[in-house]
């Protein structure tokens, strides 16, 4: 144990190849959603629109980074038997901060996301990274790992939300792109060039998130064959 | 009594935690490779949901509510207390099961700690708060939700056992297929939304 501590002190805080790998690995080879299968629940529920997905992604990045850093700073004083509860309390505190912030400054999003903000606590990404990384590494590396995983999760969230909102409602961030508008004047103008599009209501419903993620996994694995499930 | 049966049926089939709200997906996808393990996890979820729901109801109403012991609105502590209750209940259940039924413990063993981070449990408690159930309704909701989750994981495990022998494209094998199947099962369960629970009286 003493040797490890000495080695740790020698290593300066830098941003080299190893650190970059911590950031980029979760984006591809070790993506939280398509490879590690963590944090699916919220990915499905909040992706009906890009706006909610963005709020959720930012919230998860915040919780991931700070939970990883705090746990890593405390890792030597957390007893092994009660570490789950300590970790959960740290996460729950951070999530409460997020919830109260949203309630104060973005009440609209807060109401739409409802219980799913609270469910960040049980989002397995946060917990999984605490167990797998933060309990064994320094705060600096842990914060990078948290950032990488949070972004890896957020990207998938935004991709899924883009497809669901675009094909389900014909909108991107709430702005109409394709499909007929109820406004007669706009439909008769040349801006109605995509007015033939009939909204696919299935895309707004929950099961479509499953289909979109399934196709994403398919594409990801076809492009990166070493991820293919051999069992 | 009729109302409680309604809530049970509603939470088990119409508002199925796994297939209508997609809660508890991580363990649902990870542990559904064989029916045997899925059965164990499903039972554990029913058990823990049934226990934590009434406890969280009591905490939410008598400790945190404005008419509770402290006469102040302490609901900002809800997340921390709920997750602490769930984590300690899971620990307690684990110890009791280990003491009195080692065979059940051996089959559930690994899954019990997993349940702490199963969003279906915390999500159930949060839904109970947002739906403003009373005590007996909360118990019915907990048991019904657990039963629905149990049914869902058994069903997908059975399908996944069979699909192992099919010619699935390599990149789609395993996880991808599980997602697709869950989506289809979700669509099938949406057919139950038209049921009016009041007609079961």
Coordinates of C-alpha atoms in Angstrom, one line a residue:
Chain A
X1 CA 0.0 0.0 0.0
X2 CA 2.9 2.4 0.9
X3 CA 4.6 1.8 -2.5
X4 CA 1.4 2.7 -4.3
X5 CA 1.1 5.9 -2.4
X6 CA 4.6 6.9 -3.3
X7 CA 4.1 6.1 -7.0
X8 CA 0.9 8.1 -7.0
X9 CA 2.7 11.2 -5.6
X10 CA 5.3 11.0 -8.3
X11 CA 2.8 11.1 -11.2
X12 CA 2.1 14.7 -12.0
X13 CA -1.3 15.8 -13.3
X14 CA -1.0 15.8 -17.0
X15 CA -3.1 15.2 -20.1
X16 CA -1.3 12.6 -22.1
X17 CA -2.2 9.6 -24.2
X18 CA -3.6 7.6 -21.2
X19 CA -5.8 10.5 -20.2
X20 CA -7.1 11.0 -23.6
X21 CA -8.0 7.3 -23.8
X22 CA -10.0 7.7 -20.6
X23 CA -12.1 10.3 -22.4
X24 CA -12.5 8.7 -25.8
X25 CA -12.9 5.1 -24.8
X26 CA -16.5 5.5 -23.5
X27 CA -17.4 7.1 -26.8
X28 CA -16.8 4.0 -28.9
X29 CA -15.2 0.8 -27.6
X30 CA -16.7 1.0 -24.2
X31 CA -19.9 3.0 -24.7
X32 CA -22.1 3.0 -21.6
X33 CA -25.3 2.2 -23.5
X34 CA -24.4 0.2 -26.6
X35 CA -21.6 -1.9 -25.0
X36 CA -21.7 -1.8 -21.2
X37 CA -25.6 -1.8 -21.3
X38 CA -25.8 0.6 -18.4
X39 CA -28.3 3.4 -17.8
X40 CA -30.9 2.2 -20.4
X41 CA -34.0 3.2 -18.4
X42 CA -33.6 6.9 -18.6
X43 CA -32.3 6.7 -22.2
X44 CA -35.6 5.3 -23.2
X45 CA -37.9 7.5 -21.3
X46 CA -36.6 10.9 -21.9
X47 CA -35.7 10.7 -25.6
X48 CA -39.1 11.8 -27.0
X49 CA -37.6 15.2 -27.7
X50 CA -34.1 16.7 -28.1
X51 CA -34.8 19.3 -25.4
X52 CA -35.4 16.9 -22.6
X53 CA -32.6 14.6 -23.8
X54 CA -30.2 17.5 -23.7
X55 CA -31.2 18.4 -20.1
X56 CA -30.9 14.8 -19.1
X57 CA -27.5 14.4 -20.7
X58 CA -26.1 17.5 -19.0
X59 CA -27.5 16.4 -15.7
X60 CA -25.9 12.9 -16.0
X61 CA -22.6 14.4 -17.1
X62 CA -22.7 16.7 -14.0
X63 CA -23.6 13.8 -11.6
X64 CA -21.0 11.5 -13.2
X65 CA -18.1 13.9 -13.0
X66 CA -18.8 15.0 -9.4
X67 CA -19.7 11.6 -8.0
X68 CA -16.6 10.1 -9.5
X69 CA -14.4 12.9 -8.2
X70 CA -15.9 12.9 -4.7
X71 CA -15.8 9.1 -4.3
X72 CA -12.3 9.0 -5.6
X73 CA -11.2 11.6 -3.1
X74 CA -12.8 9.7 -0.2
X75 CA -11.9 6.2 -1.5
X76 CA -9.3 5.5 1.2
X77 CA -11.7 6.3 4.1
X78 CA -14.8 4.5 2.9
X79 CA -15.1 1.1 4.7
X80 CA -15.6 -1.7 2.2
X81 CA -18.7 -3.1 3.8
X82 CA -20.8 0.0 3.6
X83 CA -19.4 1.4 0.3
X84 CA -22.6 0.9 -1.6
X85 CA -24.6 3.1 0.8
X86 CA -21.9 5.8 0.9
X87 CA -21.8 5.9 -2.9
X88 CA -25.6 6.1 -3.1
X89 CA -25.7 8.9 -0.6
X90 CA -23.1 10.9 -2.6
X91 CA -25.1 10.3 -5.8
X92 CA -28.4 11.1 -4.2
X93 CA -27.1 14.4 -2.8
X94 CA -25.8 15.4 -6.2
X95 CA -29.1 14.4 -7.9
X96 CA -31.0 16.5 -5.3
X97 CA -28.9 19.4 -6.3
X98 CA -29.7 18.8 -10.0
X99 CA -33.4 18.5 -9.2
X100 CA -33.7 21.6 -7.1
X101 CA -31.7 23.6 -9.8
X102 CA -34.0 22.4 -12.5
X103 CA -37.1 23.2 -10.4
X104 CA -35.8 26.8 -9.9
X105 CA -34.5 27.6 -13.3
X106 CA -36.1 25.2 -15.8
X107 CA -39.5 24.4 -14.3
X108 CA -40.9 23.3 -17.7
X109 CA -38.2 20.6 -18.2
X110 CA -38.5 19.6 -14.5
X111 CA -42.2 18.9 -14.9
X112 CA -41.7 16.9 -18.1
X113 CA -38.8 14.8 -16.8
X114 CA -40.7 14.2 -13.4
X115 CA -39.5 11.0 -11.8
X116 CA -36.7 10.4 -14.3
X117 CA -34.5 13.0 -12.7
X118 CA -34.7 11.0 -9.4
X119 CA -33.9 7.9 -11.4
X120 CA -30.4 9.2 -12.2
X121 CA -29.6 7.9 -8.7
X122 CA -30.2 4.3 -9.9
X123 CA -28.6 5.0 -13.3
X124 CA -26.2 2.2 -13.4
X125 CA -23.6 4.3 -15.3
X126 CA -22.9 6.4 -12.3
X127 CA -22.8 3.5 -9.8
X128 CA -20.9 1.3 -12.2
X129 CA -18.1 3.8 -12.8
X130 CA -17.8 4.5 -9.1
X131 CA -17.4 0.7 -8.5
X132 CA -15.2 0.0 -11.4
X133 CA -13.0 3.1 -11.6
X134 CA -13.3 5.8 -8.9
X135 CA -12.7 3.4 -6.0
X136 CA -9.3 2.5 -7.5
X137 CA -8.0 5.7 -9.1
X138 CA -7.0 9.3 -8.3
X139 CA -9.6 12.1 -8.4
X140 CA -8.1 13.6 -11.6
X141 CA -8.4 10.5 -13.7
X142 CA -11.7 9.7 -12.1
X143 CA -13.2 13.0 -13.1
X144 CA -12.0 12.4 -16.7
X145 CA -13.5 9.0 -16.7
X146 CA -16.8 10.4 -15.4
X147 CA -16.7 13.1 -18.1
X148 CA -16.0 10.5 -20.8
X149 CA -18.8 8.2 -19.7
X150 CA -21.3 11.0 -19.2
X151 CA -20.6 12.3 -22.8
X152 CA -20.7 8.7 -24.2
X153 CA -24.1 8.3 -22.7
X154 CA -25.3 11.8 -23.7
X155 CA -24.3 11.3 -27.4
X156 CA -26.4 8.1 -27.7
X157 CA -29.3 9.9 -25.9
X158 CA -29.1 12.8 -28.4
X159 CA -29.0 10.4 -31.4
X160 CA -32.0 8.5 -30.3
X161 CA -33.9 11.7 -29.4
X162 CA -33.1 13.1 -32.8
X163 CA -34.6 10.2 -34.7
X164 CA -37.6 10.0 -32.4
X165 CA -38.4 13.7 -32.5
X166 CA -37.7 14.1 -36.2
X167 CA -39.8 11.2 -37.5
X168 CA -42.3 11.3 -34.7
X169 CA -43.2 15.0 -34.6
X170 CA -41.3 16.4 -37.6
X171 CA -39.4 18.7 -35.3
X172 CA -35.9 19.4 -34.2
X173 CA -35.6 21.2 -30.8
X174 CA -39.3 22.0 -31.1
X175 CA -38.8 23.7 -34.5
X176 CA -40.9 22.3 -37.4
X177 CA -38.9 20.8 -40.2
X178 CA -41.1 18.4 -42.1
X179 CA -44.8 17.5 -42.2
X180 CA -47.9 19.6 -42.7
X181 CA -48.6 22.4 -40.3
X182 CA -52.0 23.3 -39.0
X183 CA -51.4 26.8 -40.4
X184 CA -53.2 27.1 -43.8
X185 CA -51.1 29.9 -45.0
X186 CA -47.8 28.1 -44.5
X187 CA -49.1 25.0 -46.2
X188 CA -49.9 26.9 -49.4
X189 CA -46.6 28.6 -49.5
X190 CA -43.5 27.0 -51.0
X191 CA -42.3 26.1 -47.5
X192 CA -44.7 23.2 -47.6
X193 CA -42.4 21.2 -49.8
X194 CA -42.3 18.4 -47.2
X195 CA -45.9 18.7 -46.3
X196 CA -46.6 15.2 -47.6
X197 CA -44.9 13.7 -44.6
X198 CA -47.3 11.8 -42.3
X199 CA -46.0 11.7 -38.7
X200 CA -45.0 8.3 -37.5
X201 CA -46.7 8.2 -34.1
X202 CA -45.0 5.0 -33.1
X203 CA -41.7 6.9 -32.8
X204 CA -43.1 9.0 -30.0
X205 CA -44.1 5.9 -28.0
X206 CA -41.7 3.9 -25.8
X207 CA -41.0 0.8 -27.9
X208 CA -39.5 2.8 -30.7
X209 CA -36.6 3.9 -28.4
X210 CA -35.8 0.1 -28.1
X211 CA -35.9 -0.3 -31.9
X212 CA -33.7 2.8 -32.5
X213 CA -31.1 1.6 -29.9
X214 CA -31.2 -1.9 -31.4
X215 CA -30.4 -0.5 -34.8
X216 CA -27.7 1.7 -33.3
X217 CA -26.1 -1.4 -31.6
X218 CA -26.3 -3.3 -34.9
X219 CA -24.6 -0.4 -36.8
X220 CA -22.0 0.0 -34.0
X221 CA -21.1 -3.6 -34.0
X222 CA -21.0 -4.0 -37.7
X223 CA -18.6 -1.1 -37.9
X224 CA -16.5 -2.3 -35.0
X225 CA -16.5 -6.1 -35.2
X226 CA -14.5 -6.7 -32.1
X227 CA -17.6 -5.9 -30.0
X228 CA -19.6 -8.7 -31.5
X229 CA -21.2 -11.0 -28.9
X230 CA -19.6 -14.4 -29.5
X231 CA -21.6 -16.4 -26.9
Chain B
X1 CA -61.1 -4.1 -1.8
X2 CA -62.1 -3.7 -5.4
X3 CA -60.0 -0.6 -5.8
X4 CA -57.0 -2.5 -4.5
X5 CA -57.5 -5.3 -7.1
X6 CA -57.8 -2.6 -9.7
X7 CA -54.5 -1.0 -8.7
X8 CA -52.8 -4.5 -8.7
X9 CA -54.1 -5.3 -12.2
X10 CA -53.3 -1.9 -13.5
X11 CA -49.7 -1.9 -12.1
X12 CA -49.1 -5.5 -13.2
X13 CA -50.4 -5.3 -16.8
X14 CA -51.5 -2.0 -18.0
X15 CA -48.7 0.1 -16.5
X16 CA -46.2 -2.6 -16.4
X17 CA -43.0 -1.2 -14.9
X18 CA -40.7 -3.1 -17.3
X19 CA -42.7 -3.0 -20.6
X20 CA -44.7 0.2 -20.3
X21 CA -42.2 2.5 -18.4
X22 CA -39.0 0.5 -19.2
X23 CA -37.8 0.7 -15.7
X24 CA -35.2 -1.7 -14.3
X25 CA -33.9 -2.3 -17.9
X26 CA -30.2 -2.9 -16.9
X27 CA -30.8 -6.0 -14.9
X28 CA -33.7 -6.9 -17.1
X29 CA -31.4 -7.2 -20.1
X30 CA -28.3 -8.5 -18.2
X31 CA -30.0 -11.3 -16.3
X32 CA -32.5 -12.6 -18.8
X33 CA -30.3 -15.1 -20.6
X34 CA -31.9 -18.1 -18.9
X35 CA -35.3 -18.6 -17.4
X36 CA -33.8 -20.0 -14.2
X37 CA -31.8 -16.9 -13.2
X38 CA -34.6 -14.7 -14.4
X39 CA -37.0 -16.4 -12.1
X40 CA -34.8 -15.8 -9.1
X41 CA -34.3 -12.1 -9.9
X42 CA -38.0 -11.7 -10.6
X43 CA -39.0 -13.2 -7.2
X44 CA -36.4 -11.0 -5.4
X45 CA -37.9 -7.9 -7.1
X46 CA -41.4 -8.7 -6.0
X47 CA -40.2 -9.2 -2.5
X48 CA -38.1 -6.0 -2.3
X49 CA -40.8 -3.9 -4.0
X50 CA -43.5 -5.3 -1.6
X51 CA -41.4 -4.4 1.4
X52 CA -39.9 -1.0 0.5
X53 CA -43.1 0.5 -0.9
X54 CA -45.0 0.6 2.5
X55 CA -41.8 1.7 4.3
X56 CA -41.2 4.5 1.9
X57 CA -44.9 5.5 2.1
X58 CA -44.6 5.8 5.9
X59 CA -41.3 7.8 5.6
X60 CA -42.8 10.1 3.0
X61 CA -46.0 10.8 4.9
X62 CA -45.0 10.8 8.5
X63 CA -41.4 12.0 8.4
X64 CA -41.1 14.2 5.4
X65 CA -44.7 15.6 4.9
X66 CA -45.9 18.8 6.3
X67 CA -48.3 17.0 8.7
X68 CA -45.6 14.6 9.8
X69 CA -43.5 14.5 13.0
X70 CA -41.4 17.6 12.2
X71 CA -44.3 19.8 10.9
X72 CA -42.1 21.0 8.0
X73 CA -41.8 20.2 4.4
X74 CA -38.7 18.0 4.2
X75 CA -39.4 16.5 0.8
X76 CA -36.0 17.6 -0.5
X77 CA -34.6 14.7 1.5
X78 CA -36.8 12.2 -0.3
X79 CA -34.2 10.8 -2.7
X80 CA -31.6 10.2 0.0
X81 CA -34.0 8.6 2.4
X82 CA -35.7 6.4 -0.2
X83 CA -32.4 5.1 -1.6
X84 CA -31.1 4.5 2.0
X85 CA -34.2 2.5 2.8
X86 CA -33.9 0.5 -0.3
X87 CA -30.2 -0.2 0.2
X88 CA -30.6 -1.2 3.8
X89 CA -33.7 -3.3 3.1
X90 CA -31.9 -5.2 0.4
X91 CA -29.0 -5.8 2.9
X92 CA -31.5 -6.9 5.5
X93 CA -33.3 -9.3 3.2
X94 CA -30.0 -10.7 2.1
X95 CA -29.0 -11.5 5.7
X96 CA -32.4 -13.0 6.6
X97 CA -32.5 -15.2 3.5
X98 CA -28.9 -16.3 4.1
X99 CA -29.8 -17.3 7.6
X100 CA -33.1 -19.1 7.1
X101 CA -33.0 -20.4 3.5
X102 CA -29.5 -21.1 2.3
X103 CA -30.8 -22.8 -0.9
X104 CA -32.8 -19.7 -1.9
X105 CA -29.8 -17.6 -1.0
X106 CA -27.6 -19.5 -3.3
X107 CA -30.0 -19.1 -6.2
X108 CA -30.7 -15.4 -5.5
X109 CA -27.2 -14.6 -4.1
X110 CA -25.7 -12.4 -6.7
X111 CA -29.0 -10.8 -7.7
X112 CA -30.0 -9.4 -4.4
X113 CA -27.3 -6.6 -4.3
X114 CA -28.1 -5.8 -7.9
X115 CA -31.6 -4.9 -6.9
X116 CA -30.4 -1.8 -5.0
X117 CA -29.7 -0.2 -8.3
X118 CA -32.7 -1.5 -10.1
X119 CA -34.6 1.6 -11.1
X120 CA -37.9 -0.3 -10.9
X121 CA -37.6 -0.2 -7.1
X122 CA -36.8 3.5 -6.7
X123 CA -39.1 4.3 -9.7
X124 CA -42.0 2.5 -8.0
X125 CA -41.5 4.6 -4.9
X126 CA -41.4 7.8 -6.8
X127 CA -44.5 6.9 -8.8
X128 CA -46.2 6.1 -5.6
X129 CA -45.5 9.6 -4.4
X130 CA -46.5 11.3 -7.6
X131 CA -49.8 9.3 -7.8
X132 CA -50.6 10.2 -4.1
X133 CA -51.6 6.6 -3.1
X134 CA -52.7 5.8 0.5
X135 CA -51.1 3.1 2.5
X136 CA -53.0 0.0 1.3
X137 CA -53.0 1.3 -2.3
X138 CA -49.2 1.6 -2.0
X139 CA -48.9 -2.0 -0.9
X140 CA -51.1 -3.2 -3.8
X141 CA -49.1 -1.0 -6.2
X142 CA -45.8 -2.4 -4.9
X143 CA -46.9 -6.1 -5.2
X144 CA -48.6 -5.5 -8.6
X145 CA -45.6 -3.7 -10.0
X146 CA -43.2 -6.4 -8.8
X147 CA -45.5 -9.1 -10.3
X148 CA -45.6 -7.4 -13.6
X149 CA -41.8 -7.0 -13.7
X150 CA -41.5 -10.7 -12.8
X151 CA -43.8 -11.7 -15.7
X152 CA -41.9 -9.5 -18.1
X153 CA -38.4 -10.9 -17.3
X154 CA -39.6 -14.5 -17.4
X155 CA -41.2 -13.9 -20.8
X156 CA -38.1 -12.4 -22.4
X157 CA -35.8 -15.0 -20.9
X158 CA -37.9 -17.7 -22.4
X159 CA -37.8 -16.0 -25.8
X160 CA -34.0 -15.5 -25.6
X161 CA -33.5 -19.1 -24.7
X162 CA -35.2 -20.1 -27.9
X163 CA -33.7 -17.5 -30.2
X164 CA -30.2 -18.8 -29.4
X165 CA -30.8 -21.4 -32.1
X166 CA -31.9 -19.0 -34.8
X167 CA -29.6 -17.5 -37.5
X168 CA -29.3 -13.9 -36.3
X169 CA -26.8 -11.6 -38.1
X170 CA -23.6 -11.7 -36.0
X171 CA -23.6 -8.0 -35.1
X172 CA -27.2 -8.3 -33.9
X173 CA -26.6 -11.3 -31.7
X174 CA -27.2 -11.1 -27.9
X175 CA -27.8 -7.5 -26.9
X176 CA -29.2 -6.1 -30.2
X177 CA -31.8 -8.9 -30.4
X178 CA -32.7 -8.4 -26.7
X179 CA -33.5 -4.7 -27.4
X180 CA -35.6 -5.6 -30.5
X181 CA -37.5 -8.2 -28.6
X182 CA -38.2 -5.9 -25.7
X183 CA -39.5 -3.3 -28.0
X184 CA -41.9 -5.8 -29.6
X185 CA -43.0 -7.0 -26.2
X186 CA -43.6 -3.4 -25.3
X187 CA -45.8 -2.9 -28.3
X188 CA -47.8 -6.0 -27.4
X189 CA -48.3 -4.7 -23.9
X190 CA -49.5 -1.5 -25.2
X191 CA -52.5 -3.5 -26.5
X192 CA -53.5 -3.8 -22.8
X193 CA -53.8 -0.1 -22.4
X194 CA -57.4 -0.2 -23.7
X195 CA -58.5 -2.3 -20.7
X196 CA -60.7 -0.5 -18.2
X197 CA -59.7 -1.7 -14.8
X198 CA -63.0 -0.6 -13.3
X199 CA -64.7 -3.4 -15.2
X200 CA -63.0 -6.0 -12.9
X201 CA -65.1 -5.0 -9.9

